[in-house]
Every structure is written in structure tokens, then in C-alpha cells.
């Protein structure tokens, strides 16, 4: 993949680092929930870092990892953006609406698994059409 792959990897690191900073900004104060909500993005960064150095980097595996990374980070960022901008009364609609942040990391990691599967399937399809 050469230069394009290196550029994609660098842009992904920048996006994920920006997502961590955004979550820190969107949280009202730095506390245990801030760390808990940043955790899925950190997991995605760690997985991306170690799988980039893997010996076997077939297209389905690479696309699966990027699917995991973008789905995980996307869920966390969209949830915090919805809370910050109060989309559909996300923040003000209920006294218990903040409970989304208790389950958000689990939901983000589960959606990341779905993203991995989608990326892996796309990689398989692209491999079949390339041969």
C-alpha cells in the first residue's frame, strides 16, 4: 500500500488523538468518567499501533482494524457531540440522560466489533475481485 497506507495511518492517529482531546473537552470535569469514556479510543489506538507492525497484514485484516477503529471512535465522538450540542434534548430531556456515559464505552467497543466485521468482509470481497 506504500505511501497511501502510511498517510492513512498518520491521519487515523491524528483523528483518534483529536477524538481523545474532544472527549476531554466535552466532559464537564476531568474525573473517572472522562477516563472511562476515553478508554475505547485508547484501546483503538493500541490495537492500531500493534497491528500496524504485524507481519501478516492482509487486506481483510487491515480493513477490519480500520473498521474497528472508526466505528469505536465514531460512536464515542457522536455521543459526546450529541450531548454537547443537545441534539434532540439529549442532555436536557431527562434527569437520567447522563447514564449514557456509563454504558458508552461498552457500546463503542461492541460497535467496533461490528466495524471490524464489516471491514473484514469488504477486504475479502476486494481480494476476490482483485484475483
mmCIF file of C-alpha atoms in Angstrom:
data_model
loop_
_atom_site.group_PDB
_atom_site.id
_atom_site.type_symbol
_atom_site.label_atom_id
_atom_site.label_comp_id
_atom_site.label_asym_id
_atom_site.label_seq_id
_atom_site.Cartn_x
_atom_site.Cartn_y
_atom_site.Cartn_z
ATOM 1 C CA UNK A 1 0.000 0.000 0.000
ATOM 2 C CA UNK A 2 3.055 2.232 0.255
ATOM 3 C CA UNK A 3 2.618 5.956 0.666
ATOM 4 C CA UNK A 4 -1.186 5.837 0.754
ATOM 5 C CA UNK A 5 -1.172 3.356 3.635
ATOM 6 C CA UNK A 6 1.336 5.467 5.580
ATOM 7 C CA UNK A 7 -0.780 8.568 5.014
ATOM 8 C CA UNK A 8 -3.948 6.743 6.092
ATOM 9 C CA UNK A 9 -2.248 5.513 9.243
ATOM 10 C CA UNK A 10 -0.974 9.004 10.119
ATOM 11 C CA UNK A 11 -4.369 10.598 9.516
ATOM 12 C CA UNK A 12 -6.021 7.913 11.649
ATOM 13 C CA UNK A 13 -3.646 8.601 14.539
ATOM 14 C CA UNK A 14 -4.386 12.331 14.265
ATOM 15 C CA UNK A 15 -8.154 11.737 14.182
ATOM 16 C CA UNK A 16 -8.073 9.421 17.200
ATOM 17 C CA UNK A 17 -5.869 11.794 19.181
ATOM 18 C CA UNK A 18 -8.260 14.634 18.315
ATOM 19 C CA UNK A 19 -11.151 12.444 19.476
ATOM 20 C CA UNK A 20 -9.469 11.947 22.860
ATOM 21 C CA UNK A 21 -8.998 15.709 23.195
ATOM 22 C CA UNK A 22 -12.620 16.346 22.153
ATOM 23 C CA UNK A 23 -13.973 13.904 24.746
ATOM 24 C CA UNK A 24 -11.845 15.627 27.370
ATOM 25 C CA UNK A 25 -13.288 18.965 26.260
ATOM 26 C CA UNK A 26 -16.899 17.733 26.182
ATOM 27 C CA UNK A 27 -16.778 16.247 29.676
ATOM 28 C CA UNK A 28 -17.770 18.813 32.336
ATOM 29 C CA UNK A 29 -14.767 17.944 34.513
ATOM 30 C CA UNK A 30 -11.849 15.564 34.441
ATOM 31 C CA UNK A 31 -12.853 12.573 36.562
ATOM 32 C CA UNK A 32 -13.156 8.789 36.413
ATOM 33 C CA UNK A 33 -15.929 9.003 33.788
ATOM 34 C CA UNK A 34 -13.665 11.009 31.500
ATOM 35 C CA UNK A 35 -11.110 8.211 31.667
ATOM 36 C CA UNK A 36 -13.861 5.603 31.237
ATOM 37 C CA UNK A 37 -15.192 7.370 28.122
ATOM 38 C CA UNK A 38 -11.730 7.811 26.598
ATOM 39 C CA UNK A 39 -10.902 4.129 27.166
ATOM 40 C CA UNK A 40 -12.404 2.787 23.865
ATOM 41 C CA UNK A 41 -10.406 5.300 21.841
ATOM 42 C CA UNK A 42 -7.236 4.348 23.705
ATOM 43 C CA UNK A 43 -7.994 0.664 23.023
ATOM 44 C CA UNK A 44 -8.429 1.523 19.331
ATOM 45 C CA UNK A 45 -5.102 3.388 19.324
ATOM 46 C CA UNK A 46 -3.312 0.456 20.960
ATOM 47 C CA UNK A 47 -4.828 -2.060 18.543
ATOM 48 C CA UNK A 48 -3.944 0.149 15.570
ATOM 49 C CA UNK A 49 -0.383 0.618 16.830
ATOM 50 C CA UNK A 50 0.341 -3.074 17.354
ATOM 51 C CA UNK A 51 -1.440 -4.375 14.263
ATOM 52 C CA UNK A 52 0.395 -1.900 12.046
ATOM 53 C CA UNK A 53 3.579 -3.724 12.996
ATOM 54 C CA UNK A 54 2.167 -7.196 12.379
ATOM 55 C CA UNK A 55 3.925 -9.470 9.910
ATOM 56 C CA UNK A 56 0.713 -10.725 8.291
ATOM 57 C CA UNK A 57 -1.121 -7.642 7.104
ATOM 58 C CA UNK A 58 -3.599 -8.925 4.543
ATOM 59 C CA UNK A 59 -6.210 -6.542 3.171
ATOM 60 C CA UNK A 60 -9.146 -8.058 5.122
ATOM 61 C CA UNK A 61 -7.212 -7.743 8.388
ATOM 62 C CA UNK A 62 -6.176 -4.165 7.670
ATOM 63 C CA UNK A 63 -9.672 -3.073 6.689
ATOM 64 C CA UNK A 64 -11.085 -4.897 9.693
ATOM 65 C CA UNK A 65 -8.792 -2.981 12.023
ATOM 66 C CA UNK A 66 -9.666 0.352 10.425
ATOM 67 C CA UNK A 67 -13.360 -0.569 10.642
ATOM 68 C CA UNK A 68 -12.921 -1.257 14.357
ATOM 69 C CA UNK A 69 -11.045 1.987 14.901
ATOM 70 C CA UNK A 70 -13.502 4.224 13.057
ATOM 71 C CA UNK A 71 -16.666 2.625 14.438
ATOM 72 C CA UNK A 72 -15.334 2.758 18.003
ATOM 73 C CA UNK A 73 -14.121 6.331 17.777
ATOM 74 C CA UNK A 74 -17.201 7.412 15.845
ATOM 75 C CA UNK A 75 -19.640 6.192 18.475
ATOM 76 C CA UNK A 76 -17.767 7.939 21.281
ATOM 77 C CA UNK A 77 -17.423 11.216 19.380
ATOM 78 C CA UNK A 78 -21.025 11.257 18.125
ATOM 79 C CA UNK A 79 -22.402 10.560 21.606
ATOM 80 C CA UNK A 80 -20.341 13.379 23.098
ATOM 81 C CA UNK A 81 -21.251 15.715 20.236
ATOM 82 C CA UNK A 82 -24.953 14.945 20.730
ATOM 83 C CA UNK A 83 -24.581 15.669 24.442
ATOM 84 C CA UNK A 84 -22.558 18.856 23.926
ATOM 85 C CA UNK A 85 -24.932 20.284 21.285
ATOM 86 C CA UNK A 86 -28.046 18.843 22.996
ATOM 87 C CA UNK A 87 -29.378 17.162 19.839
ATOM 88 C CA UNK A 88 -32.979 16.127 20.398
ATOM 89 C CA UNK A 89 -32.720 17.182 24.047
ATOM 90 C CA UNK A 90 -30.025 14.582 24.638
ATOM 91 C CA UNK A 91 -28.625 16.420 27.635
ATOM 92 C CA UNK A 92 -31.720 18.212 28.932
ATOM 93 C CA UNK A 93 -34.508 15.750 28.097
ATOM 94 C CA UNK A 94 -34.264 13.641 31.232
ATOM 95 C CA UNK A 95 -32.691 13.729 34.650
ATOM 96 C CA UNK A 96 -31.054 10.355 33.957
ATOM 97 C CA UNK A 97 -29.835 11.145 30.438
ATOM 98 C CA UNK A 98 -26.193 11.235 31.565
ATOM 99 C CA UNK A 99 -26.330 7.489 32.198
ATOM 100 C CA UNK A 100 -25.408 7.002 28.526
ATOM 101 C CA UNK A 101 -21.821 7.721 29.559
ATOM 102 C CA UNK A 102 -21.812 4.751 31.925
ATOM 103 C CA UNK A 103 -22.508 2.289 29.105
ATOM 104 C CA UNK A 104 -20.933 4.246 26.232
ATOM 105 C CA UNK A 105 -17.503 2.521 26.280
ATOM 106 C CA UNK A 106 -19.126 -0.913 26.129
ATOM 107 C CA UNK A 107 -21.406 0.176 23.284
ATOM 108 C CA UNK A 108 -18.444 1.737 21.468
ATOM 109 C CA UNK A 109 -16.369 -1.441 21.703
ATOM 110 C CA UNK A 110 -19.318 -3.565 20.536
ATOM 111 C CA UNK A 111 -19.860 -1.263 17.573
ATOM 112 C CA UNK A 112 -16.123 -1.501 16.897
ATOM 113 C CA UNK A 113 -16.503 -5.276 16.623
ATOM 114 C CA UNK A 114 -19.261 -4.732 14.068
ATOM 115 C CA UNK A 115 -16.971 -2.307 12.227
ATOM 116 C CA UNK A 116 -14.196 -4.903 12.239
ATOM 117 C CA UNK A 117 -16.536 -7.472 10.693
ATOM 118 C CA UNK A 118 -17.736 -5.010 8.028
ATOM 119 C CA UNK A 119 -14.159 -4.028 7.136
ATOM 120 C CA UNK A 120 -13.031 -7.650 7.061
ATOM 121 C CA UNK A 121 -15.896 -8.595 4.709
ATOM 122 C CA UNK A 122 -15.096 -5.669 2.418
ATOM 123 C CA UNK A 123 -11.450 -6.791 2.369
ATOM 124 C CA UNK A 124 -12.487 -10.326 1.406
ATOM 125 C CA UNK A 125 -14.677 -9.010 -1.406
ATOM 126 C CA UNK A 126 -11.886 -6.760 -2.693
ATOM 127 C CA UNK A 127 -9.404 -9.664 -2.587
ATOM 128 C CA UNK A 128 -11.754 -11.866 -4.607
ATOM 129 C CA UNK A 129 -12.309 -9.186 -7.226
ATOM 130 C CA UNK A 130 -8.572 -8.460 -7.457
ATOM 131 C CA UNK A 131 -7.745 -12.083 -8.288
#
